[in-house]
């Protein structure tokens, strides 16, 4: 496989963060990409510690040294198990800013972090910090929640046919080149409730539903051809309903081990796949989530 760009994995040494580091190492081995393992000591926590104990207290030095040893030990394990080169980076300050700056310095092709961390990584994934990171970065973000035992084998690609969809497929092919892809589009009849309220008969609404499904199937096939997916490499899943609910349902029903989302929906005001859908999939789903943050031009 052709080498990809650098991979940046962040860790706080929690169990989920170790899963993320293992997945990042596997991807580095599979793609021939350099891996950087990063730990950030949160600036707010350090400031609070200094307020209580005073600047330069021995406890701070012991914490820094303990983190350094854990980082080195984790890096050495990844080197040995996955036969890769791992660079380590230690920093302190604003976690979001430090990660973004390091990603820029490396020109990272992928950011990897755990779905449930201890402290800052938990807030990073589940809180407003993750949204700010995704809004500001043009780099794909992989949120790991499973223990990685093998390469990704079955990937659910959530498509809304926005400019982000093509790039989402491209990134997914990099992360899971040998997987079977499920191309999912959740369609709805526009303004169905209002149509019913306005007295539009059921037969007419059902006609619209058939049209919406047929159009979605056509667009899924066109996108598969556009992105170079081969017959036998993918299957279509065109289903009616709310996107966030259908993604989680199909992820589980089809035994997928990765869900791929584009950054935005059809318009900047919707923020469809960055906002409510991503939050729902992270909260209710059971598999890893890859958010592609670039759009086709």
Coordinates of C-alpha atoms in Angstrom, one line a residue:
X1 CA 0.0 0.0 0.0
X2 CA 1.2 3.5 -0.8
X3 CA 2.4 5.4 2.2
X4 CA 0.0 7.9 3.7
X5 CA 1.1 11.1 5.6
X6 CA 1.9 11.3 9.3
X7 CA -0.6 10.0 11.9
X8 CA -0.9 11.8 15.2
X9 CA -2.4 9.9 18.1
X10 CA -3.1 11.7 21.4
X11 CA -3.2 9.8 24.7
X12 CA -4.0 10.5 28.4
X13 CA -3.0 6.9 29.3
X14 CA -6.6 5.8 29.9
X15 CA -7.8 2.5 28.6
X16 CA -9.7 4.0 25.6
X17 CA -6.7 6.1 24.8
X18 CA -4.5 3.0 24.7
X19 CA -7.0 1.5 22.2
X20 CA -6.6 4.6 20.1
X21 CA -2.9 4.3 20.2
X22 CA -3.0 0.7 19.2
X23 CA -5.3 1.5 16.3
X24 CA -3.1 4.3 15.2
X25 CA -0.1 2.0 15.3
X26 CA -1.9 -0.6 13.2
X27 CA -2.8 2.0 10.6
X28 CA 0.8 3.2 10.6
X29 CA 2.0 -0.3 9.9
X30 CA -0.6 -0.9 7.2
X31 CA 0.0 2.3 5.4
X32 CA 3.7 2.8 6.0
X33 CA 2.9 6.1 7.7
X34 CA 5.0 7.7 10.5
X35 CA 3.3 7.8 13.9
X36 CA 3.6 10.5 16.5
X37 CA 2.3 9.8 20.0
X38 CA 1.4 12.9 21.9
X39 CA 0.5 13.6 25.6
X40 CA -0.6 17.1 26.7
X41 CA -0.7 18.1 30.4
X42 CA -3.7 20.4 30.6
X43 CA -2.7 24.0 31.3
X44 CA -5.7 24.6 33.6
X45 CA -4.9 21.6 35.8
X46 CA -1.2 22.7 36.0
X47 CA -2.2 26.2 37.0
X48 CA -4.5 24.9 39.7
X49 CA -1.7 22.6 41.0
X50 CA 0.7 25.6 41.1
X51 CA -1.9 27.7 42.9
X52 CA -2.2 25.1 45.6
X53 CA 1.4 23.9 45.9
X54 CA 3.4 26.8 44.5
X55 CA 5.4 27.0 41.3
X56 CA 8.2 24.5 41.0
X57 CA 6.9 22.2 43.7
X58 CA 8.5 18.7 43.6
X59 CA 5.1 17.1 43.0
X60 CA 4.8 18.8 39.6
X61 CA 8.2 17.5 38.6
X62 CA 7.2 13.9 39.6
X63 CA 4.0 14.2 37.6
X64 CA 5.9 15.3 34.5
X65 CA 8.4 12.5 34.9
X66 CA 5.7 9.9 35.5
X67 CA 3.9 11.1 32.3
X68 CA 7.2 10.9 30.4
X69 CA 7.8 7.4 31.5
X70 CA 4.3 6.2 30.6
X71 CA 4.6 7.9 27.2
X72 CA 8.0 6.2 26.5
X73 CA 6.7 2.8 27.7
X74 CA 3.6 3.1 25.5
X75 CA 5.7 4.1 22.5
X76 CA 8.1 1.3 23.0
X77 CA 5.3 -1.3 23.2
X78 CA 3.9 0.0 20.0
X79 CA 7.3 -0.1 18.3
X80 CA 7.8 -3.7 19.4
X81 CA 4.3 -5.0 18.7
X82 CA 3.7 -3.3 15.3
X83 CA 7.3 -2.9 14.0
X84 CA 7.0 0.8 13.4
X85 CA 8.8 3.9 14.3
X86 CA 7.1 6.0 16.9
X87 CA 8.0 9.6 17.8
X88 CA 6.8 11.0 21.1
X89 CA 5.8 14.6 21.9
X90 CA 5.2 16.0 25.4
X91 CA 3.6 19.4 25.9
X92 CA 1.4 21.4 28.2
X93 CA -1.2 24.1 27.8
X94 CA -4.5 24.3 26.0
X95 CA -5.1 20.8 24.9
X96 CA -7.0 21.8 21.7
X97 CA -4.4 24.3 20.7
X98 CA -1.5 22.0 21.4
X99 CA -3.0 19.2 19.3
X100 CA -3.8 21.5 16.4
X101 CA -0.3 23.1 16.5
X102 CA 1.3 19.7 16.5
X103 CA -1.0 18.5 13.7
X104 CA 0.0 21.5 11.6
X105 CA 3.7 21.0 12.4
X106 CA 3.5 17.4 11.2
X107 CA 1.1 18.1 8.4
X108 CA -0.8 15.1 9.8
X109 CA -3.0 13.1 7.5
X110 CA -5.0 11.7 10.4
X111 CA -5.7 12.5 14.1
X112 CA -6.6 9.6 16.4
X113 CA -8.1 9.7 19.9
X114 CA -10.1 7.6 22.3
X115 CA -13.8 7.8 22.6
X116 CA -13.8 8.0 26.3
X117 CA -10.8 9.4 28.0
X118 CA -9.8 10.4 31.5
X119 CA -10.1 14.1 31.9
X120 CA -9.2 16.1 28.8
X121 CA -9.7 13.5 26.2
X122 CA -13.2 12.8 27.5
X123 CA -14.1 16.5 27.2
X124 CA -12.3 16.6 23.8
X125 CA -14.5 13.9 22.3
X126 CA -17.8 14.5 24.0
X127 CA -17.9 18.2 24.6
X128 CA -17.7 21.5 22.8
X129 CA -13.9 21.1 22.3
X130 CA -14.4 18.3 19.8
X131 CA -16.8 20.4 17.8
X132 CA -14.3 23.3 17.7
X133 CA -11.5 20.9 16.7
X134 CA -13.6 19.5 13.9
X135 CA -14.7 22.9 12.7
X136 CA -11.2 24.2 12.6
X137 CA -9.3 21.3 11.1
X138 CA -9.2 20.1 7.6
X139 CA -7.7 16.8 8.8
X140 CA -9.7 13.6 9.3
X141 CA -10.4 12.6 12.9
X142 CA -10.7 9.0 14.0
X143 CA -12.5 8.4 17.3
X144 CA -11.6 4.9 18.6
X145 CA -13.9 3.1 21.0
X146 CA -13.1 -0.6 20.3
X147 CA -10.1 -2.7 21.2
X148 CA -8.4 -3.2 17.8
X149 CA -7.7 -6.9 16.9
X150 CA -7.6 -6.7 13.1
X151 CA -7.9 -4.2 10.2
X152 CA -11.3 -2.7 9.7
X153 CA -13.4 -5.3 7.8
X154 CA -16.9 -3.7 7.4
X155 CA -17.4 0.0 7.1
X156 CA -20.6 2.0 7.2
X157 CA -20.3 5.2 5.1
X158 CA -23.0 7.7 5.8
X159 CA -23.7 9.7 2.7
X160 CA -25.7 12.9 2.2
X161 CA -24.3 13.7 -1.3
X162 CA -22.8 16.9 0.0
X163 CA -19.3 17.9 -1.2
X164 CA -18.0 16.2 1.9
X165 CA -19.3 12.7 0.8
X166 CA -16.7 12.1 -1.9
X167 CA -13.8 12.9 0.4
X168 CA -15.3 10.7 3.1
X169 CA -15.1 7.8 0.8
X170 CA -11.6 8.6 -0.2
X171 CA -10.5 8.8 3.5
X172 CA -12.3 5.6 4.3
X173 CA -10.5 3.8 1.5
X174 CA -7.2 4.9 3.1
X175 CA -8.1 3.8 6.6
X176 CA -9.8 0.6 5.6
X177 CA -8.6 -0.4 2.1
X178 CA -9.7 -4.1 2.3
X179 CA -13.0 -3.6 4.0
X180 CA -16.5 -4.2 2.6
X181 CA -18.3 -0.8 2.4
X182 CA -22.0 -0.2 3.2
X183 CA -23.0 3.1 1.5
X184 CA -25.9 4.4 3.5
X185 CA -28.3 7.2 2.7
X186 CA -31.2 7.9 5.0
X187 CA -33.8 9.8 3.0
X188 CA -37.1 11.4 4.0
X189 CA -40.0 12.8 2.1
X190 CA -39.5 16.6 2.4
X191 CA -42.1 18.3 4.7
X192 CA -44.2 15.1 4.9
X193 CA -46.0 16.2 8.1
X194 CA -46.8 19.6 6.5
X195 CA -48.0 17.9 3.3
X196 CA -50.4 15.8 5.3
X197 CA -51.5 18.8 7.3
X198 CA -52.2 20.6 4.1
X199 CA -54.4 17.7 3.0
X200 CA -52.1 16.0 0.4
X201 CA -53.4 12.5 0.0
X202 CA -51.4 9.4 1.0
X203 CA -51.1 8.1 -2.5
X204 CA -49.4 11.3 -3.6
X205 CA -47.0 11.3 -0.6
X206 CA -46.2 7.6 -1.3
X207 CA -45.4 8.6 -4.9
X208 CA -43.0 11.2 -3.6
X209 CA -41.5 8.5 -1.3
X210 CA -40.8 6.2 -4.2
X211 CA -39.2 9.0 -6.2
X212 CA -37.0 10.0 -3.2
X213 CA -35.8 6.4 -2.8
X214 CA -35.1 6.0 -6.5
X215 CA -33.2 9.2 -6.6
X216 CA -31.1 8.2 -3.6
X217 CA -30.3 4.8 -5.1
X218 CA -29.2 6.4 -8.3
X219 CA -27.0 8.9 -6.5
X220 CA -25.4 6.2 -4.3
X221 CA -24.5 4.3 -7.5
X222 CA -23.1 7.4 -9.1
X223 CA -21.0 8.2 -6.1
X224 CA -19.6 4.7 -5.9
X225 CA -18.6 4.9 -9.6
X226 CA -17.1 8.4 -9.1
X227 CA -14.9 7.3 -6.2
X228 CA -13.6 4.2 -7.9
X229 CA -15.4 1.6 -5.7
X230 CA -15.5 -1.7 -7.5
X231 CA -18.4 -4.2 -7.7
X232 CA -18.2 -6.6 -4.8
X233 CA -16.4 -4.0 -2.7
X234 CA -19.6 -2.2 -1.6
X235 CA -23.3 -2.5 -1.1
X236 CA -26.1 0.1 -1.0
X237 CA -28.3 0.8 2.0
X238 CA -31.0 3.3 1.1
X239 CA -33.4 3.6 4.0
X240 CA -36.1 6.0 5.1
X241 CA -35.8 7.8 8.4
X242 CA -33.7 10.1 10.6
X243 CA -30.0 9.9 9.7
X244 CA -28.7 9.6 13.2
X245 CA -31.0 6.8 14.2
X246 CA -30.6 4.9 11.0
X247 CA -26.8 5.0 11.2
X248 CA -26.7 3.5 14.6
X249 CA -29.3 0.9 13.7
X250 CA -27.5 -0.2 10.6
X251 CA -24.1 -0.1 12.2
X252 CA -25.3 -2.7 14.6
X253 CA -27.5 -4.8 12.3
X254 CA -24.7 -5.0 9.6
X255 CA -22.0 -5.7 12.1
X256 CA -19.8 -2.8 11.1
X257 CA -16.6 -1.9 12.9
X258 CA -16.2 1.6 11.6
X259 CA -18.7 4.4 10.8
X260 CA -17.5 7.2 8.5
X261 CA -19.2 10.6 8.5
X262 CA -18.6 13.8 6.5
X263 CA -18.0 17.0 8.3
X264 CA -21.1 18.9 7.2
X265 CA -24.5 18.4 5.7
X266 CA -26.0 20.0 2.6
X267 CA -25.4 23.5 3.9
X268 CA -23.2 25.3 6.5
X269 CA -26.2 26.2 8.5
X270 CA -27.3 22.6 8.9
X271 CA -24.0 21.3 10.3
X272 CA -25.7 18.0 9.9
X273 CA -22.9 15.5 10.3
X274 CA -20.8 17.7 12.5
X275 CA -23.5 18.4 15.0
X276 CA -26.4 16.3 16.1
X277 CA -25.7 13.3 14.0
X278 CA -22.1 12.9 15.1
X279 CA -23.0 13.5 18.7
X280 CA -25.8 10.8 18.5
X281 CA -23.5 8.3 16.8
X282 CA -20.7 8.8 19.3
X283 CA -23.2 8.6 22.2
X284 CA -25.4 5.7 21.0
X285 CA -23.2 3.7 18.6
X286 CA -20.8 1.0 19.6
X287 CA -18.1 1.3 16.9
X288 CA -15.2 3.6 15.9
X289 CA -16.1 6.8 14.1
X290 CA -14.1 8.5 11.4
X291 CA -15.0 12.1 10.6
X292 CA -13.7 13.4 7.3
X293 CA -13.3 17.1 7.5
X294 CA -12.4 17.9 3.8
X295 CA -14.8 18.6 1.0
X296 CA -14.5 18.0 -2.7
X297 CA -13.7 21.1 -4.7

